[in-house]
Short mmCIF file of C-alpha atoms in Angstrom, two decimals:
data_model
loop_
_atom_site.label_atom_id
_atom_site.label_comp_id
_atom_site.label_asym_id
_atom_site.label_seq_id
_atom_site.Cartn_x
_atom_site.Cartn_y
_atom_site.Cartn_z
CA UNK D 1 0.00 0.00 0.00
CA UNK D 2 1.44 3.34 -0.97
CA UNK D 3 -0.27 6.68 -1.26
CA UNK D 4 2.45 9.35 -1.09
CA UNK D 5 1.80 13.06 -1.61
CA UNK D 6 2.94 12.70 -5.22
CA UNK D 7 -0.07 10.49 -5.97
CA UNK D 8 -2.45 12.43 -3.75
CA UNK D 9 -1.52 15.68 -5.52
CA UNK D 10 -2.37 14.20 -8.92
CA UNK D 11 -5.96 13.74 -7.75
CA UNK D 12 -6.10 17.06 -5.93
CA UNK D 13 -4.97 18.81 -9.12
CA UNK D 14 -7.60 17.01 -11.21
CA UNK D 15 -10.33 17.87 -8.70
CA UNK D 16 -9.22 21.51 -8.68
CA UNK D 17 -9.44 21.54 -12.47
CA UNK D 18 -13.00 20.17 -12.32
CA UNK D 19 -13.93 22.90 -9.84
CA UNK D 20 -12.23 25.56 -11.94
CA UNK D 21 -14.18 24.39 -15.01
CA UNK D 22 -17.39 24.88 -13.03
CA UNK D 23 -18.50 21.27 -13.41
CA UNK D 24 -17.90 20.03 -9.85
CA UNK D 25 -20.97 18.08 -8.80
CA UNK D 26 -22.37 18.32 -5.28
CA UNK D 27 -25.15 16.19 -3.85
CA UNK D 28 -28.16 17.72 -2.16
CA UNK D 29 -29.35 15.55 0.73
CA UNK D 30 -33.06 14.73 0.72
CA UNK D 31 -34.44 13.87 4.17
CA UNK D 32 -37.85 12.69 2.98
CA UNK D 33 -39.08 10.02 0.59
CA UNK D 34 -39.04 10.87 -3.13
CA UNK D 35 -42.14 12.83 -4.15
CA UNK D 36 -43.33 16.21 -5.41
CA UNK D 37 -42.74 17.75 -1.96
CA UNK D 38 -39.34 17.01 -0.49
CA UNK D 39 -37.16 18.27 2.35
CA UNK D 40 -33.63 19.12 1.31
CA UNK D 41 -30.40 19.85 3.17
CA UNK D 42 -28.35 22.10 0.93
CA UNK D 43 -25.66 23.20 1.29
CA UNK D 44 -24.49 20.40 3.55
CA UNK D 45 -25.15 21.24 7.21
CA UNK D 46 -27.84 23.82 6.51
CA UNK D 47 -31.41 23.70 7.85
CA UNK D 48 -33.90 21.56 5.98
CA UNK D 49 -35.82 23.37 3.26
CA UNK D 50 -39.19 22.28 1.90
CA UNK D 51 -39.12 22.45 -1.89
CA UNK D 52 -41.10 21.23 -4.88
CA UNK D 53 -39.16 18.66 -6.84
CA UNK D 54 -39.09 19.52 -10.56
CA UNK D 55 -36.14 17.36 -11.58
CA UNK D 56 -36.89 13.74 -10.65
CA UNK D 57 -37.44 10.93 -13.13
CA UNK D 58 -40.44 9.99 -10.99
CA UNK D 59 -42.72 10.47 -14.02
CA UNK D 60 -45.63 8.39 -12.74
CA UNK D 61 -45.26 9.37 -9.10
CA UNK D 62 -44.79 5.71 -8.10
CA UNK D 63 -41.50 6.02 -6.22
CA UNK D 64 -43.27 6.18 -2.86
CA UNK D 65 -46.65 4.72 -3.80
CA UNK D 66 -48.15 2.88 -0.78
CA UNK D 67 -49.06 -0.23 -2.78
CA UNK D 68 -45.53 -0.47 -4.20
CA UNK D 69 -44.03 -0.05 -0.73
CA UNK D 70 -46.38 -2.73 0.66
CA UNK D 71 -45.45 -5.14 -2.15
CA UNK D 72 -41.77 -4.49 -1.51
CA UNK D 73 -42.28 -5.30 2.20
CA UNK D 74 -44.03 -8.54 1.27
CA UNK D 75 -41.21 -9.42 -1.12
CA UNK D 76 -38.69 -8.80 1.62
CA UNK D 77 -40.64 -11.06 4.00
CA UNK D 78 -41.19 -13.93 1.57
CA UNK D 79 -38.09 -13.87 -0.68
CA UNK D 80 -35.48 -12.34 1.61
CA UNK D 81 -33.03 -9.48 1.26
CA UNK D 82 -30.30 -10.69 -1.11
CA UNK D 83 -29.39 -13.57 -3.38
CA UNK D 84 -25.63 -13.74 -2.76
CA UNK D 85 -25.21 -15.14 -6.25
CA UNK D 86 -25.30 -14.24 -9.90
CA UNK D 87 -28.32 -15.43 -11.89
CA UNK D 88 -26.89 -18.56 -13.51
CA UNK D 89 -25.41 -20.05 -10.33
CA UNK D 90 -28.13 -19.75 -7.68
CA UNK D 91 -29.39 -16.17 -8.03
CA UNK D 92 -32.65 -16.65 -9.91
CA UNK D 93 -35.98 -16.73 -8.07
CA UNK D 94 -39.42 -17.39 -9.46
CA UNK D 95 -40.18 -13.67 -9.20
CA UNK D 96 -37.24 -12.78 -11.45
CA UNK D 97 -38.71 -15.00 -14.18
CA UNK D 98 -42.16 -13.57 -13.47
CA UNK D 99 -40.85 -10.01 -13.90
CA UNK D 100 -39.16 -10.96 -17.18
CA UNK D 101 -42.46 -12.39 -18.39
CA UNK D 102 -44.37 -9.26 -17.36
CA UNK D 103 -41.89 -6.92 -19.05
CA UNK D 104 -42.05 -8.98 -22.26
CA UNK D 105 -45.82 -8.74 -22.24
CA UNK D 106 -45.83 -5.01 -21.44
CA UNK D 107 -43.30 -4.07 -24.13
CA UNK D 108 -44.71 -6.43 -26.75
CA UNK D 109 -41.44 -8.26 -27.33
CA UNK D 110 -40.41 -11.93 -27.48
CA UNK D 111 -38.27 -12.24 -24.36
CA UNK D 112 -36.56 -10.22 -21.63
CA UNK D 113 -33.45 -10.45 -19.46
CA UNK D 114 -33.04 -8.42 -16.27
CA UNK D 115 -29.88 -6.45 -15.47
CA UNK D 116 -28.82 -4.69 -12.25
CA UNK D 117 -29.46 -1.37 -14.06
CA UNK D 118 -30.12 -0.08 -17.58
CA UNK D 119 -26.55 1.23 -17.48
CA UNK D 120 -25.52 -2.43 -17.14
CA UNK D 121 -27.98 -3.52 -19.84
CA UNK D 122 -26.41 -1.03 -22.24
CA UNK D 123 -22.92 -1.98 -21.10
CA UNK D 124 -23.58 -5.64 -21.88
CA UNK D 125 -25.85 -5.85 -24.88
CA UNK D 126 -23.62 -4.63 -27.71
CA UNK D 127 -20.62 -6.86 -27.02
CA UNK D 128 -22.96 -9.81 -26.51
CA UNK D 129 -24.61 -9.58 -29.92
CA UNK D 130 -22.04 -7.96 -32.26
CA UNK D 131 -18.51 -8.69 -33.48
CA UNK D 132 -15.80 -6.79 -35.34
CA UNK D 133 -17.54 -7.65 -38.62
CA UNK D 134 -20.52 -5.51 -37.61
CA UNK D 135 -21.43 -1.82 -37.40
CA UNK D 136 -23.28 0.21 -34.77
CA UNK D 137 -24.88 3.41 -36.09
CA UNK D 138 -26.11 5.65 -33.29
CA UNK D 139 -27.95 8.96 -33.02
CA UNK D 140 -25.48 11.62 -31.89
CA UNK D 141 -27.48 12.41 -28.75
CA UNK D 142 -27.82 8.91 -27.27
CA UNK D 143 -27.37 8.47 -23.53
CA UNK D 144 -23.89 8.15 -22.00
CA UNK D 145 -24.55 4.52 -21.01
CA UNK D 146 -25.02 3.57 -24.67
CA UNK D 147 -21.78 5.31 -25.56
CA UNK D 148 -19.98 3.37 -22.84
CA UNK D 149 -21.57 0.12 -24.02
CA UNK D 150 -20.48 0.76 -27.60
CA UNK D 151 -16.94 1.46 -26.38
CA UNK D 152 -16.88 -2.00 -24.81
CA UNK D 153 -17.88 -3.62 -28.10
CA UNK D 154 -15.50 -4.69 -30.86
CA UNK D 155 -17.92 -3.73 -33.66
CA UNK D 156 -17.23 -0.54 -35.63
CA UNK D 157 -19.28 2.50 -34.81
CA UNK D 158 -20.61 5.51 -36.65
CA UNK D 159 -23.18 8.18 -35.88
CA UNK D 160 -25.94 10.11 -37.62
CA UNK D 161 -27.09 13.67 -36.98
CA UNK D 162 -29.71 13.88 -34.28
CA UNK D 163 -33.03 12.56 -35.66
CA UNK D 164 -31.91 13.09 -39.28
CA UNK D 165 -33.37 10.23 -41.29
CA UNK D 166 -31.56 11.38 -44.45
CA UNK D 167 -28.24 11.16 -42.64
CA UNK D 168 -29.14 7.76 -41.17
CA UNK D 169 -29.93 6.48 -44.66
CA UNK D 170 -26.56 7.76 -45.91
CA UNK D 171 -24.86 5.82 -43.13
CA UNK D 172 -26.83 2.66 -43.83
CA UNK D 173 -25.69 2.88 -47.45
CA UNK D 174 -22.10 3.65 -46.44
CA UNK D 175 -21.96 0.53 -44.26
CA UNK D 176 -24.00 -1.75 -46.50
CA UNK D 177 -21.17 -4.30 -46.65
CA UNK D 178 -21.14 -5.06 -42.93
CA UNK D 179 -22.36 -8.46 -41.65
CA UNK D 180 -24.81 -6.96 -39.14
CA UNK D 181 -25.99 -3.36 -38.86
CA UNK D 182 -27.49 -2.12 -35.59
CA UNK D 183 -29.16 1.30 -35.51
CA UNK D 184 -29.23 2.74 -32.00
CA UNK D 185 -31.35 5.52 -30.52
CA UNK D 186 -32.99 6.74 -27.36
CA UNK D 187 -36.80 6.62 -27.50
CA UNK D 188 -37.12 9.93 -25.66
CA UNK D 189 -33.94 11.99 -25.47
CA UNK D 190 -33.26 12.85 -21.86
CA UNK D 191 -31.77 16.30 -22.30
CA UNK D 192 -34.04 17.68 -25.02
CA UNK D 193 -37.24 15.75 -24.28
CA UNK D 194 -37.91 15.05 -27.95
CA UNK D 195 -39.00 11.70 -29.37
CA UNK D 196 -37.17 9.48 -31.86
CA UNK D 197 -38.85 8.97 -35.24
CA UNK D 198 -39.20 5.25 -34.70
CA UNK D 199 -41.75 4.79 -37.49
CA UNK D 200 -39.29 6.14 -40.07
CA UNK D 201 -36.39 4.30 -38.48
CA UNK D 202 -38.23 0.97 -38.66
CA UNK D 203 -38.87 1.55 -42.37
CA UNK D 204 -35.21 2.36 -43.04
CA UNK D 205 -34.04 -0.63 -41.03
CA UNK D 206 -36.37 -2.91 -43.00
CA UNK D 207 -35.13 -1.41 -46.27
CA UNK D 208 -31.43 -1.92 -45.44
CA UNK D 209 -31.64 -5.14 -43.36
CA UNK D 210 -30.58 -3.41 -40.16
CA UNK D 211 -31.67 -4.12 -36.58
CA UNK D 212 -33.02 -1.34 -34.37
CA UNK D 213 -32.18 -0.85 -30.68
CA UNK D 214 -34.13 1.68 -28.61
CA UNK D 215 -33.26 2.80 -25.09
CA UNK D 216 -36.70 3.69 -23.76
CA UNK D 217 -35.68 4.59 -20.22
CA UNK D 218 -37.38 8.00 -20.40
CA UNK D 219 -40.54 6.55 -21.97
CA UNK D 220 -41.43 3.14 -20.52
CA UNK D 221 -44.62 3.41 -18.48
CA UNK D 222 -46.02 6.65 -19.87
CA UNK D 223 -45.26 7.40 -23.55
CA UNK D 224 -47.92 6.04 -25.92
CA UNK D 225 -51.60 5.86 -25.18
CA UNK D 226 -51.22 2.93 -22.77
CA UNK D 227 -47.71 3.88 -21.66
CA UNK D 228 -45.86 1.04 -23.38
CA UNK D 229 -43.23 3.39 -24.73
CA UNK D 230 -42.03 5.26 -27.78
CA UNK D 231 -42.76 2.29 -30.06
CA UNK D 232 -46.43 2.49 -29.09
CA UNK D 233 -46.43 6.27 -29.62
CA UNK D 234 -44.93 5.82 -33.11
CA UNK D 235 -47.24 2.93 -34.05
CA UNK D 236 -44.43 0.39 -34.38
CA UNK D 237 -45.33 -1.75 -31.37
CA UNK D 238 -43.86 -5.23 -31.84
CA UNK D 239 -41.40 -4.07 -34.51
CA UNK D 240 -38.39 -3.08 -32.40
CA UNK D 241 -35.62 -5.69 -32.32
CA UNK D 242 -34.10 -4.62 -29.00
CA UNK D 243 -35.47 -2.38 -26.25
CA UNK D 244 -33.41 -1.49 -23.20
CA UNK D 245 -35.12 0.23 -20.32
CA UNK D 246 -34.94 0.97 -16.62
CA UNK D 247 -37.02 0.41 -13.51
CA UNK D 248 -35.19 3.36 -11.96
CA UNK D 249 -37.39 6.08 -13.42
CA UNK D 250 -41.16 5.84 -14.05
CA UNK D 251 -41.43 2.13 -13.17
CA UNK D 252 -41.02 2.57 -9.42
CA UNK D 253 -37.77 4.51 -9.49
CA UNK D 254 -35.67 2.11 -7.40
CA UNK D 255 -33.15 0.43 -9.70
CA UNK D 256 -32.75 -2.32 -12.25
CA UNK D 257 -33.04 -2.53 -16.00
CA UNK D 258 -33.44 -4.99 -18.82
CA UNK D 259 -32.86 -5.97 -22.42
CA UNK D 260 -36.09 -6.98 -24.10
CA UNK D 261 -36.51 -8.06 -27.70
CA UNK D 262 -35.89 -10.87 -30.16
CA UNK D 263 -35.62 -14.24 -28.45
CA UNK D 264 -32.19 -15.09 -29.86
CA UNK D 265 -30.76 -11.70 -28.93
CA UNK D 266 -31.96 -12.05 -25.33
CA UNK D 267 -30.48 -15.55 -25.21
CA UNK D 268 -27.14 -14.21 -26.48
CA UNK D 269 -27.22 -11.71 -23.59
CA UNK D 270 -27.92 -14.57 -21.17
CA UNK D 271 -24.87 -16.41 -22.50
CA UNK D 272 -22.46 -13.52 -23.00
CA UNK D 273 -23.43 -10.19 -21.39
CA UNK D 274 -20.83 -9.55 -18.73
CA UNK D 275 -22.89 -7.42 -16.29
CA UNK D 276 -25.42 -10.31 -16.25
CA UNK D 277 -22.77 -12.98 -15.85
CA UNK D 278 -20.63 -11.27 -13.24
CA UNK D 279 -23.03 -9.28 -11.09
CA UNK D 280 -26.03 -10.07 -8.91
CA UNK D 281 -29.30 -9.17 -10.51
CA UNK D 282 -32.08 -7.01 -9.04
CA UNK D 283 -32.75 -7.67 -5.34
CA UNK D 284 -36.00 -9.54 -4.52
CA UNK D 285 -37.44 -6.55 -2.66
CA UNK D 286 -37.17 -4.40 -5.79
CA UNK D 287 -38.47 -7.12 -8.10
CA UNK D 288 -41.56 -7.35 -5.86
CA UNK D 289 -42.07 -3.60 -6.05
CA UNK D 290 -41.73 -3.49 -9.85
CA UNK D 291 -44.23 -6.35 -10.23
CA UNK D 292 -46.74 -4.22 -8.31
CA UNK D 293 -45.94 -1.28 -10.59
CA UNK D 294 -46.96 -3.41 -13.59
CA UNK D 295 -50.19 -4.38 -11.76
CA UNK D 296 -50.96 -0.68 -11.29
CA UNK D 297 -50.16 0.22 -14.91
CA UNK D 298 -52.16 -2.71 -16.29
CA UNK D 299 -55.23 -1.75 -14.27
CA UNK D 300 -55.49 1.86 -15.48
CA UNK D 301 -53.86 4.55 -17.61
CA UNK D 302 -54.94 7.18 -15.09
CA UNK D 303 -51.41 8.08 -14.00
CA UNK D 304 -49.92 8.48 -17.48
CA UNK D 305 -53.02 10.45 -18.52
CA UNK D 306 -52.54 12.81 -15.58
CA UNK D 307 -48.85 13.14 -16.41
CA UNK D 308 -49.71 14.10 -19.99
CA UNK D 309 -52.13 16.79 -18.76
CA UNK D 310 -49.62 18.10 -16.21
CA UNK D 311 -46.86 18.31 -18.82
CA UNK D 312 -49.12 20.18 -21.25
CA UNK D 313 -50.19 22.59 -18.47
CA UNK D 314 -46.57 23.25 -17.49
CA UNK D 315 -45.38 23.74 -21.05
CA UNK D 316 -48.26 26.13 -21.82
CA UNK D 317 -47.63 28.16 -18.65
CA UNK D 318 -43.93 28.60 -19.34
CA UNK D 319 -44.53 29.45 -23.00
CA UNK D 320 -47.16 32.07 -22.16
CA UNK D 321 -44.80 33.57 -19.56
CA UNK D 322 -42.24 34.14 -22.32
CA UNK D 323 -39.70 31.38 -21.70
CA UNK D 324 -37.93 29.65 -24.58
CA UNK D 325 -38.47 25.89 -24.46
CA UNK D 326 -37.14 22.97 -26.45
CA UNK D 327 -39.95 21.71 -28.64
CA UNK D 328 -41.46 18.43 -27.54
CA UNK D 329 -44.45 16.63 -26.13
CA UNK D 330 -42.94 14.67 -23.25
CA UNK D 331 -42.71 15.43 -19.50
CA UNK D 332 -39.13 16.60 -20.03
CA UNK D 333 -39.40 20.35 -20.53
CA UNK D 334 -36.05 22.15 -20.97
CA UNK D 335 -36.09 25.91 -20.33
CA UNK D 336 -33.36 27.32 -22.55
CA UNK D 337 -30.92 29.87 -21.10
CA UNK D 338 -27.87 29.16 -23.35
CA UNK D 339 -25.32 30.67 -20.92
CA UNK D 340 -23.79 28.21 -18.40
CA UNK D 341 -23.44 30.68 -15.52
CA UNK D 342 -26.96 31.97 -16.02
CA UNK D 343 -28.27 28.39 -15.76
CA UNK D 344 -26.48 27.94 -12.42
CA UNK D 345 -27.61 31.31 -11.05
CA UNK D 346 -31.16 30.65 -12.20
CA UNK D 347 -31.21 27.23 -10.52
CA UNK D 348 -29.87 28.67 -7.24
CA UNK D 349 -32.51 31.43 -7.22
CA UNK D 350 -35.26 28.89 -7.94
CA UNK D 351 -34.08 26.86 -4.96
CA UNK D 352 -34.31 29.94 -2.77
CA UNK D 353 -37.90 30.27 -4.00
CA UNK D 354 -38.63 26.67 -2.99
CA UNK D 355 -38.23 25.05 -6.40
CA UNK D 356 -35.69 22.29 -7.01
CA UNK D 357 -34.63 22.29 -10.67
CA UNK D 358 -31.12 21.80 -11.99
CA UNK D 359 -29.17 23.78 -14.58
CA UNK D 360 -27.31 21.74 -17.22
CA UNK D 361 -24.46 22.99 -19.36
CA UNK D 362 -21.50 21.75 -21.41
CA UNK D 363 -20.34 18.96 -21.47
CA UNK D 364 -23.68 17.45 -20.34
CA UNK D 365 -25.39 19.39 -23.15
CA UNK D 366 -23.72 20.95 -26.23
CA UNK D 367 -21.71 24.13 -25.80
CA UNK D 368 -23.97 27.21 -25.70
CA UNK D 369 -27.10 25.14 -24.98
CA UNK D 370 -27.29 25.61 -21.18
CA UNK D 371 -30.74 25.12 -19.72
CA UNK D 372 -32.88 24.31 -16.71
CA UNK D 373 -34.29 20.84 -17.32
CA UNK D 374 -37.69 20.44 -15.69
CA UNK D 375 -39.38 17.06 -15.38
CA UNK D 376 -43.05 16.73 -14.69
CA UNK D 377 -44.65 13.97 -12.64
CA UNK D 378 -48.10 12.51 -12.15
CA UNK D 379 -47.28 13.16 -8.49
CA UNK D 380 -47.50 16.91 -9.16
CA UNK D 381 -50.81 18.63 -8.48
CA UNK D 382 -51.81 21.84 -10.21
CA UNK D 383 -50.90 23.85 -7.10
CA UNK D 384 -47.31 22.51 -7.36
CA UNK D 385 -47.09 23.59 -10.98
CA UNK D 386 -48.62 27.01 -10.27
CA UNK D 387 -46.17 27.66 -7.45
CA UNK D 388 -43.25 26.54 -9.62
CA UNK D 389 -44.47 28.72 -12.48
CA UNK D 390 -44.68 31.72 -10.15
CA UNK D 391 -41.07 31.13 -9.06
CA UNK D 392 -39.86 30.74 -12.65
CA UNK D 393 -41.55 34.00 -13.64
CA UNK D 394 -40.09 35.84 -10.63
CA UNK D 395 -36.55 34.64 -11.38
CA UNK D 396 -37.07 35.12 -15.13
CA UNK D 397 -38.00 38.76 -14.50
CA UNK D 398 -34.97 39.23 -12.25
CA UNK D 399 -32.70 38.23 -15.13
CA UNK D 400 -34.79 40.05 -17.74
CA UNK D 401 -35.16 37.11 -20.09
CA UNK D 402 -38.94 36.78 -20.43
CA UNK D 403 -40.06 37.27 -24.01
CA UNK D 404 -36.51 37.40 -25.33
CA UNK D 405 -35.37 35.45 -28.38
CA UNK D 406 -32.37 33.13 -28.33
CA UNK D 407 -30.20 35.80 -29.93
CA UNK D 408 -31.35 38.42 -27.41
CA UNK D 409 -30.53 36.16 -24.44
CA UNK D 410 -27.12 35.36 -25.92
CA UNK D 411 -26.50 39.06 -26.59
CA UNK D 412 -27.33 39.84 -22.97
CA UNK D 413 -25.42 37.02 -21.25
CA UNK D 414 -23.05 35.63 -23.90
CA UNK D 415 -22.55 31.94 -24.68
CA UNK I 1 -4.27 19.30 -55.52
CA UNK I 2 -2.68 22.10 -53.48
CA UNK I 3 -2.49 22.04 -49.70
CA UNK I 4 -5.14 24.74 -49.40
CA UNK I 5 -7.45 22.90 -51.81
CA UNK I 6 -7.09 19.80 -49.63
CA UNK I 7 -7.88 21.81 -46.52
CA UNK I 8 -10.94 23.35 -48.14
CA UNK I 9 -12.18 19.95 -49.20
CA UNK I 10 -11.82 18.52 -45.68
CA UNK I 11 -13.29 21.65 -44.08
CA UNK I 12 -16.32 21.48 -46.34
CA UNK I 13 -16.89 17.82 -45.45
CA UNK I 14 -16.47 18.44 -41.70
CA UNK I 15 -19.02 21.28 -41.76
CA UNK I 16 -21.53 19.27 -43.79
CA UNK I 17 -21.09 16.09 -41.79
CA UNK I 18 -20.74 17.35 -38.23
CA UNK I 19 -21.83 20.92 -37.70
CA UNK I 20 -25.55 21.52 -37.17
CA UNK I 21 -25.40 24.95 -35.59
CA UNK I 22 -25.27 27.83 -38.09
CA UNK I 23 -23.73 30.05 -35.39
CA UNK I 24 -20.58 27.92 -35.26
CA UNK I 25 -17.58 28.99 -37.35
CA UNK I 26 -15.03 26.32 -38.15
CA UNK I 27 -11.54 27.18 -39.41
CA UNK I 28 -8.51 25.07 -40.30
CA UNK I 29 -7.30 25.42 -36.70
CA UNK I 30 -10.57 24.86 -34.80
CA UNK I 31 -10.25 21.94 -32.36
CA UNK I 32 -12.92 19.51 -33.52
CA UNK I 33 -12.90 16.60 -31.09
CA UNK I 34 -11.42 18.19 -27.96
CA UNK I 35 -13.94 21.03 -28.18
CA UNK I 36 -16.89 18.71 -28.64
CA UNK I 37 -17.89 19.54 -32.23
CA UNK I 38 -17.06 16.02 -33.38
CA UNK I 39 -17.35 13.00 -31.10
CA UNK I 40 -14.77 10.30 -31.48
CA UNK I 41 -17.46 7.78 -32.53
CA UNK I 42 -18.20 9.82 -35.62
CA UNK I 43 -14.64 9.63 -36.90
CA UNK I 44 -15.24 6.48 -38.92
CA UNK I 45 -17.18 8.33 -41.63
CA UNK I 46 -14.42 10.96 -41.84
CA UNK I 47 -11.89 8.16 -42.18
CA UNK I 48 -13.91 6.52 -44.97
CA UNK I 49 -14.24 9.92 -46.70
CA UNK I 50 -10.48 10.58 -46.57
CA UNK I 51 -9.58 7.10 -47.78
CA UNK I 52 -12.01 7.25 -50.71
CA UNK I 53 -11.27 10.85 -51.68
CA UNK I 54 -7.48 10.64 -51.56
CA UNK I 55 -7.18 6.94 -52.51
CA UNK I 56 -5.14 6.15 -49.43
CA UNK I 57 -5.29 3.66 -46.54
CA UNK I 58 -4.85 5.10 -43.05
CA UNK I 59 -3.95 2.44 -40.44
CA UNK I 60 -6.45 2.36 -37.55
CA UNK I 61 -3.59 3.04 -35.11
CA UNK I 62 -2.98 6.40 -36.82
CA UNK I 63 -6.63 7.48 -36.94
CA UNK I 64 -6.53 8.88 -33.42
CA UNK I 65 -8.65 11.67 -31.92
CA UNK I 66 -5.47 13.77 -31.75
CA UNK I 67 -4.74 13.30 -35.46
CA UNK I 68 -8.34 14.17 -36.34
CA UNK I 69 -8.61 17.17 -34.04
CA UNK I 70 -8.38 19.92 -36.67
CA UNK I 71 -8.49 20.32 -40.42
CA UNK I 72 -4.77 21.13 -40.32
CA UNK I 73 -3.89 17.94 -38.44
CA UNK I 74 -6.17 15.83 -40.66
CA UNK I 75 -4.53 17.12 -43.84
CA UNK I 76 -1.08 16.58 -42.31
CA UNK I 77 -2.07 12.96 -41.63
CA UNK I 78 -3.39 12.50 -45.17
CA UNK I 79 -0.17 13.89 -46.60
CA UNK I 80 1.83 11.17 -44.86
CA UNK I 81 0.02 8.53 -46.92
CA UNK I 82 -0.23 10.28 -50.29
CA UNK I 83 2.14 8.81 -52.83
#
């Protein structure tokens, strides 16, 4: 063991550089369960502050739902706390298979394999199903976990301009000689809140003999008229070769993810995906909770319907107040500020007004595209949204940005 | 083809292929990858373009993010493989 100052200083220098670049991340401690109303300790050591949460992925408001909590308790009592094994040794319970069956049914696929997280699903799937003879062609705005997964895969990779079907077609032609072609996209893009053109992508993939993989983490449970996801919204239900998704957002919000799709592809993951082979799967308590989530979603579309109404109300309110938003029709509503410092100042002032919403800037979003990303939940009531809107307007007036165009905001604050 | 004609050709391709924002100005010196305009995953199409256009073969070990980080460095790399 050796950790002399020489080594320590390397890390201290790197951390100082991160701070200097303004991208040092600090956690805010929540002292309550996850919901629309939370109690937050921030900065560390300060008194608790009651705020409205406008930045959780708790789209359906199920993170602290009493029936989900009760089901999790029952799972803990009947199936225990941990498995102490990976799936293929002695880490598979009946409820793991039951959850895989329920996910398959919900997503309209052929089979499903659970992973500890969707990050792990994306880390494992590409290397399991592709070789160096193949090509991965991804949208340029796919999630970081997909990028990491592609890096772990020996297949070649290329990209197409965000949502540009013409550019995708060019790339499919360019790589026509490859053994397998896999087109990769998010269903709903997490930073912009827009939706992939899956209907057009399915047609192109059929035309050029390519497979299509969709990460639907920001869609499963609420996008589409019965909440099945982006493929339902785009009328291509049953036509997606591979869907990866998470239980860590709308579907209970705890953790866990999966690869769902063609039977052979799922079987290849079961044989070769390293996060599946070398890590315990989802704990029984969480599996039990997610099963209850599917019961709730199968019984009624009430929650996704309320979410849709809330998101429309929020988007309309911000637009009428004079904010610039990214176009979209999902519960992810980015308020564009363009300047990185302005996004941080705006977020801090919102917090002081009792609204918890985070500013994002480069490298999380492209340079000059800083924003406050708001995320709406079925757990929000109209009074939450009205209070949040009041705070946004107050802070927006303080910075004099209401009604301004992109160019005017950039002229005022720079990029 | 002169050096400047080569640079113009590569610059034109880079702008068409990678730059979506009309506000962005790209020059021969602009850092492409390190400044985030081009992600390293997108380099394969640039590599295919260079190999087809200049009838050369660039070894994968030489097609690094550093070598592809500006129009100037790309053209310098191409020149190493032109007969």
